[in-house]
Short mmCIF file of C-alpha atoms in Angstrom, two decimals:
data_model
loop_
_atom_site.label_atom_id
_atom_site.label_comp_id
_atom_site.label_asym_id
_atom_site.label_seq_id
_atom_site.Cartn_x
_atom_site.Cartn_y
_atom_site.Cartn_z
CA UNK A 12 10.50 12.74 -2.21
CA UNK A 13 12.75 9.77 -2.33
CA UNK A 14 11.71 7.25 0.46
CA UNK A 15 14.58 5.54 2.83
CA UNK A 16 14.71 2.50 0.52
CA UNK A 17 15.58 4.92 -2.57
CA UNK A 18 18.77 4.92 -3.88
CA UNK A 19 19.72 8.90 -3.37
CA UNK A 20 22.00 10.62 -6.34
CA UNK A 21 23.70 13.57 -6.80
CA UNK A 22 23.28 16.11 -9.71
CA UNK A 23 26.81 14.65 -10.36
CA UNK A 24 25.16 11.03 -10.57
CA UNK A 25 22.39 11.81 -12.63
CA UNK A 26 24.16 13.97 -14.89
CA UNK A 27 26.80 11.15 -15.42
CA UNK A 28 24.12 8.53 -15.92
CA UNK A 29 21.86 10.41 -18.40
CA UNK A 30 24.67 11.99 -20.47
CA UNK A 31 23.85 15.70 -19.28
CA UNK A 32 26.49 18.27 -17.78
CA UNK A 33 25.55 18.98 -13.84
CA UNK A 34 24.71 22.22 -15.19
CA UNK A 35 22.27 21.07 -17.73
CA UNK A 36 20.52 18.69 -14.63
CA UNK A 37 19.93 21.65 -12.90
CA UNK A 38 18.26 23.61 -15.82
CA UNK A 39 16.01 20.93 -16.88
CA UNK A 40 15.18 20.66 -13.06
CA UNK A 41 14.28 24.56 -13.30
CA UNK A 42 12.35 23.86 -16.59
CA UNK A 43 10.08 21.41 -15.01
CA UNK A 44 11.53 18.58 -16.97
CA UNK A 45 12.80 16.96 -13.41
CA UNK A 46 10.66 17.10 -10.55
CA UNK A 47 11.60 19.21 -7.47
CA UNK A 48 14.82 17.93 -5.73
CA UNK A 49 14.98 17.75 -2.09
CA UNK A 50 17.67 19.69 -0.43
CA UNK A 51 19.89 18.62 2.57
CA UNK A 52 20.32 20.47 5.29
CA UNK A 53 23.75 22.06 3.84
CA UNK A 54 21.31 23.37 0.76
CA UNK A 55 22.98 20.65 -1.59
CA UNK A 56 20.37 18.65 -4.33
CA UNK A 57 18.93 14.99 -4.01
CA UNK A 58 17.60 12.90 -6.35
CA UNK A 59 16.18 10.04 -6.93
CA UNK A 60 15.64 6.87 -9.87
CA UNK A 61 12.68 9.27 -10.94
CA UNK A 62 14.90 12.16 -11.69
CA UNK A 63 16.93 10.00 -13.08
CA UNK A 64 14.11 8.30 -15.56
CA UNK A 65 12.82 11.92 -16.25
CA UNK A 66 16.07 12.47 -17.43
CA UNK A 67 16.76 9.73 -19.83
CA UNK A 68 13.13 10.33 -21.34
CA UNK A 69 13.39 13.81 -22.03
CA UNK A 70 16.61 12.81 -23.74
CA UNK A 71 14.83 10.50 -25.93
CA UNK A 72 12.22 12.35 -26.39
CA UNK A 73 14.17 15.19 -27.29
CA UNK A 74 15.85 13.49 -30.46
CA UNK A 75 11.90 12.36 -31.31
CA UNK A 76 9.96 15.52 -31.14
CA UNK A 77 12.56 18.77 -30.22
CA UNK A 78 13.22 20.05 -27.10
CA UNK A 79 10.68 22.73 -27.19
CA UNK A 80 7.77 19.58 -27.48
CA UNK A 81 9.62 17.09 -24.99
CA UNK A 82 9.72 19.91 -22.15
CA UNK A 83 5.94 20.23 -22.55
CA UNK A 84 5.48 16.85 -22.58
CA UNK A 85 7.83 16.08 -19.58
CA UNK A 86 6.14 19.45 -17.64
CA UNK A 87 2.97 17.24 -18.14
CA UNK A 88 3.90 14.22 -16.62
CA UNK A 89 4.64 15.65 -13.94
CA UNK A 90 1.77 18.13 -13.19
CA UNK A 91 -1.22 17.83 -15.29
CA UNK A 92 -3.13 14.54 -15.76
CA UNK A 93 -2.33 11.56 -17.03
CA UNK A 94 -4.81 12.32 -20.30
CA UNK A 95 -3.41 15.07 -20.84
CA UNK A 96 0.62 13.98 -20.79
CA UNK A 97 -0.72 10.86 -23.13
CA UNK A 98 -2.46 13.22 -25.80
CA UNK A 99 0.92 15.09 -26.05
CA UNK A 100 2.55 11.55 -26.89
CA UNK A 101 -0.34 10.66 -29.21
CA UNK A 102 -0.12 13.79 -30.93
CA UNK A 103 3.85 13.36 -31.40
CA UNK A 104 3.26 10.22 -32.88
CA UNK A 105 1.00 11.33 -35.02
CA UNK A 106 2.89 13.95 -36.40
CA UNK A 107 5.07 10.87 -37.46
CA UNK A 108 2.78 9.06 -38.75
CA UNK A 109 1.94 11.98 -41.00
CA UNK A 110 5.23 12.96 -41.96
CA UNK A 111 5.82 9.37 -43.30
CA UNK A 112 2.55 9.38 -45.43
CA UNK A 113 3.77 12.35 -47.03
CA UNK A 114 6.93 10.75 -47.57
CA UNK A 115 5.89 8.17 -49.47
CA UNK A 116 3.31 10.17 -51.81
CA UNK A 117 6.23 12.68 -52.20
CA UNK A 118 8.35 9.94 -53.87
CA UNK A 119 5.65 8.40 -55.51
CA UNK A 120 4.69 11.97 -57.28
CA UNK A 121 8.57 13.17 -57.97
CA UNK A 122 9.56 9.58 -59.71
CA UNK A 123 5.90 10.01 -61.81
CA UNK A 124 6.00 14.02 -62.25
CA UNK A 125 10.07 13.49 -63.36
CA UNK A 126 9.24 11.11 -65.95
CA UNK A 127 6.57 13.52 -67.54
CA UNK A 128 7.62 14.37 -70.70
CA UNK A 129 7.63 18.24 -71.73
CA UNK A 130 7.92 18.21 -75.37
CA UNK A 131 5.82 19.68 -78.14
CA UNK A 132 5.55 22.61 -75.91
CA UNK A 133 3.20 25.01 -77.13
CA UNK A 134 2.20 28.69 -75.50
CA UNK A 135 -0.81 27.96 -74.88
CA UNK A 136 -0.22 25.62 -72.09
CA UNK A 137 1.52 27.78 -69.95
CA UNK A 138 0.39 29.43 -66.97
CA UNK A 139 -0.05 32.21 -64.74
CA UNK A 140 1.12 32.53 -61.37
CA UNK A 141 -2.54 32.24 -60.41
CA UNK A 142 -3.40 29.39 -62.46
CA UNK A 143 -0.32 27.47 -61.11
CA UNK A 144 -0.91 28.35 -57.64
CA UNK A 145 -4.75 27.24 -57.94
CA UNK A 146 -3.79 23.92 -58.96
CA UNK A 147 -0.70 23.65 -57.04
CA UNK A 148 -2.97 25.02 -53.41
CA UNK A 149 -0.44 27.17 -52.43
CA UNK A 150 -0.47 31.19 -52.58
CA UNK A 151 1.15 33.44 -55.30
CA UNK A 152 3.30 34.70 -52.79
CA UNK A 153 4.75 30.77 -52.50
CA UNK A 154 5.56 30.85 -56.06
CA UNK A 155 6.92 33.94 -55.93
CA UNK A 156 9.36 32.66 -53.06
CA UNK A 157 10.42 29.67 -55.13
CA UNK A 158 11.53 31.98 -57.94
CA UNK A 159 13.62 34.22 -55.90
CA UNK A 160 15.20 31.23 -54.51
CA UNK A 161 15.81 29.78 -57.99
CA UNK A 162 13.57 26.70 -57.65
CA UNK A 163 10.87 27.08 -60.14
CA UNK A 164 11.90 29.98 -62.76
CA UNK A 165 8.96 31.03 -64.59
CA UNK A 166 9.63 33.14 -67.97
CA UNK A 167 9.21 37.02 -67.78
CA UNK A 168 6.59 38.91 -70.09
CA UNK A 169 7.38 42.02 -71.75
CA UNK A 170 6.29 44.90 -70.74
CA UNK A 171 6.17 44.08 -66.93
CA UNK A 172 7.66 40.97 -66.68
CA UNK A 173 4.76 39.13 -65.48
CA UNK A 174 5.57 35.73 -64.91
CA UNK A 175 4.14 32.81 -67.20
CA UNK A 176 5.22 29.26 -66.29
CA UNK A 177 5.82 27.01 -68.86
CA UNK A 178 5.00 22.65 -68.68
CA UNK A 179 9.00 22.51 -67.95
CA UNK A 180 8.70 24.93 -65.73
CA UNK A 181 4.96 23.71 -63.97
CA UNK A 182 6.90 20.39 -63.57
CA UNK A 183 9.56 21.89 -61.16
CA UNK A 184 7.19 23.41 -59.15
CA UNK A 185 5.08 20.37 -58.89
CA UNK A 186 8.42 18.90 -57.88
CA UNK A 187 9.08 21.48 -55.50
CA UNK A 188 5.62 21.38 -54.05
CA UNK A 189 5.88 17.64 -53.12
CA UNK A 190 9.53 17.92 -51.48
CA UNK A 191 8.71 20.67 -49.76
CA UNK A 192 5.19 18.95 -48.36
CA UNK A 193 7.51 15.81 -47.09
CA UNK A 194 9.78 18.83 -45.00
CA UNK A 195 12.69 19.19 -47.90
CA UNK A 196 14.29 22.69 -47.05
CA UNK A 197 14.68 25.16 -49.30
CA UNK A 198 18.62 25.45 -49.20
CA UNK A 199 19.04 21.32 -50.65
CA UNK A 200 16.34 21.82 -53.06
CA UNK A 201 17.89 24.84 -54.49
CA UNK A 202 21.30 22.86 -55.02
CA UNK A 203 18.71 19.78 -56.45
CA UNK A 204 16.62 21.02 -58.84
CA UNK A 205 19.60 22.21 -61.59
CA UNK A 206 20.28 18.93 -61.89
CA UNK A 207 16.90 17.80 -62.23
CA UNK A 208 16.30 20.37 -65.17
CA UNK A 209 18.94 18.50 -67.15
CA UNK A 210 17.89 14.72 -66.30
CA UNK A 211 20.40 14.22 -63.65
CA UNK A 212 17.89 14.42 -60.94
CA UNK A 213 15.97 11.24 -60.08
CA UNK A 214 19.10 9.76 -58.05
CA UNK A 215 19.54 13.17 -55.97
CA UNK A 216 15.54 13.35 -55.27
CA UNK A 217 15.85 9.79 -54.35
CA UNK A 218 18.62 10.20 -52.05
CA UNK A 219 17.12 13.52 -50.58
CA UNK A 220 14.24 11.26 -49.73
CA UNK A 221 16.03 8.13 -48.29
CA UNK A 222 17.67 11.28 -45.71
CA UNK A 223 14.49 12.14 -44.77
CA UNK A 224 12.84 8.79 -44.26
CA UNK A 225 15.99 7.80 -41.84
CA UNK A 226 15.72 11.26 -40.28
CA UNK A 227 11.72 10.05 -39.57
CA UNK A 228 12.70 6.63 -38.32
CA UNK A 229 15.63 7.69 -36.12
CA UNK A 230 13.11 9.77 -34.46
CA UNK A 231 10.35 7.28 -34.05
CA UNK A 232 12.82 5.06 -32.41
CA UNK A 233 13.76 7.68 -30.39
CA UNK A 234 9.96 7.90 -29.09
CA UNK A 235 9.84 4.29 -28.74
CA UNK A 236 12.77 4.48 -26.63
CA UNK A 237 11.20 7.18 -24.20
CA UNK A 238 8.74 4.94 -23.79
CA UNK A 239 9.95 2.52 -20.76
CA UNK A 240 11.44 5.73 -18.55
CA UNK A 241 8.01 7.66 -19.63
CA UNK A 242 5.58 4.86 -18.44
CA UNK A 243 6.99 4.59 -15.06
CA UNK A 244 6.91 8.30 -14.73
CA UNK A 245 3.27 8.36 -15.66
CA UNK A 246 2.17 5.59 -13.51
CA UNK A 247 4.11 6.91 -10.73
CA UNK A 248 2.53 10.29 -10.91
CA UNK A 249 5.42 11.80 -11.30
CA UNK A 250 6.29 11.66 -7.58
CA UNK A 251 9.52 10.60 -6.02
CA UNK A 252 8.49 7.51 -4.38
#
């Protein structure tokens, strides 16, 4: 509860000061991203500098990890233990840290599987949708996906159609494979990868992937700046005072 000597605020106050509506104050203090307000006598909300902090670092960490992650991570600093708020945060980073490896190897394999030349084609080197997904790691049913979504278009076998994948072909689902891995969505990749079949490509597939590396840093700064309003919340306890 906020002590004599803490400056009291309004929902109006905080809301102002942490760039919510009043309205969306009050449902982060029902969704145990605020602690409890105290209530005057009339029934009316006050907070406190710790509301206020709770505030600004689900805000932040909001933009860093979703709102779906911050709320858990917010509902444990302020009733679970400290361990146990931290290992949210150090899995959050993590995930960063992970999505930026796969970043890089992502642009490292697209620049070298672009460049791979696919002449002097012969049948013999293409592949089922079983041999492709074996060395690929993903399932048949992934392939299959890709095709209907006009990524990687394998040829169709008379009498049933069965698919057979040619080197071309193996190369833009290699492609697709990577950008996918580093968290390209399907929709951009389906406008991409015409262009890549003609040789127009490489600057798209680098652009894609500049996106997503500033995507990755705005969020990490975003977690950096949760930080400050987070580490007074945890060594506070959460509480009020």
């Amino acid at each position: 509860m906020p002590t004599l000597n803490s400056p009291v605020l309004s929902t109006a106050d905080v809301a102002r000061r942490a760039g919510y509506s009043v309205q969306q104050i009050r449902n982060l203090e029902r969704d145990g991203v605020l602690p409890p307000a105290a209530r005057t006598a009339a029934g009316y909300r006050v907070y406190g500098e710790a509301h206020l902090r709770s505030a600004l670092a689900y805000r932040a960490l909001a933009a860093g990890t979703g709102p779906v992650e911050a709320k858990r991570i917010m509902r444990a600093v302020h009733g679970r233990p400290v361990a146990e708020a931290l290992a949210l945060l150090d899995a959050a980073h993590a995930r960063l840290d992970r999505e930026r490896t796969d970043l890089v190897l992502a642009r490292e394999a697209a620049a070298s599987i672009a460049a791979e030349p696919v002449d002097d084609v012969r049948p013999s080197d293409a592949m089922t949708v079983s041999e492709l997904a074996a060395a690929l790691g993903v399932r048949p049913s992934t392939l299959r996906h890709w095709d209907a979504e006009g990524l990687a278009v394998p040829d169709r076998l008379p009498p049933r159609g069965t698919r057979r994948y040619s080197p071309a072909q193996t190369r833009d689902a290699r492609i697709v494979h990577q950008l996918r891995g580093a968290g390209y969505r399907i929709a951009p990749l389906r406008a991409l990868m015409p262009n890549l079949r003609h040789g127009h490509g490489r600057e798209e597939i680098e652009a894609a992937l500049a996106t997503r590396d500033a995507d990755i840093t705005a969020r990490s700064l975003a977690l950096l700046e949760a930080a400050a309003p987070l580490g007074t919340a945890l060594t506070a306890g959460g509480s009020l005072a």
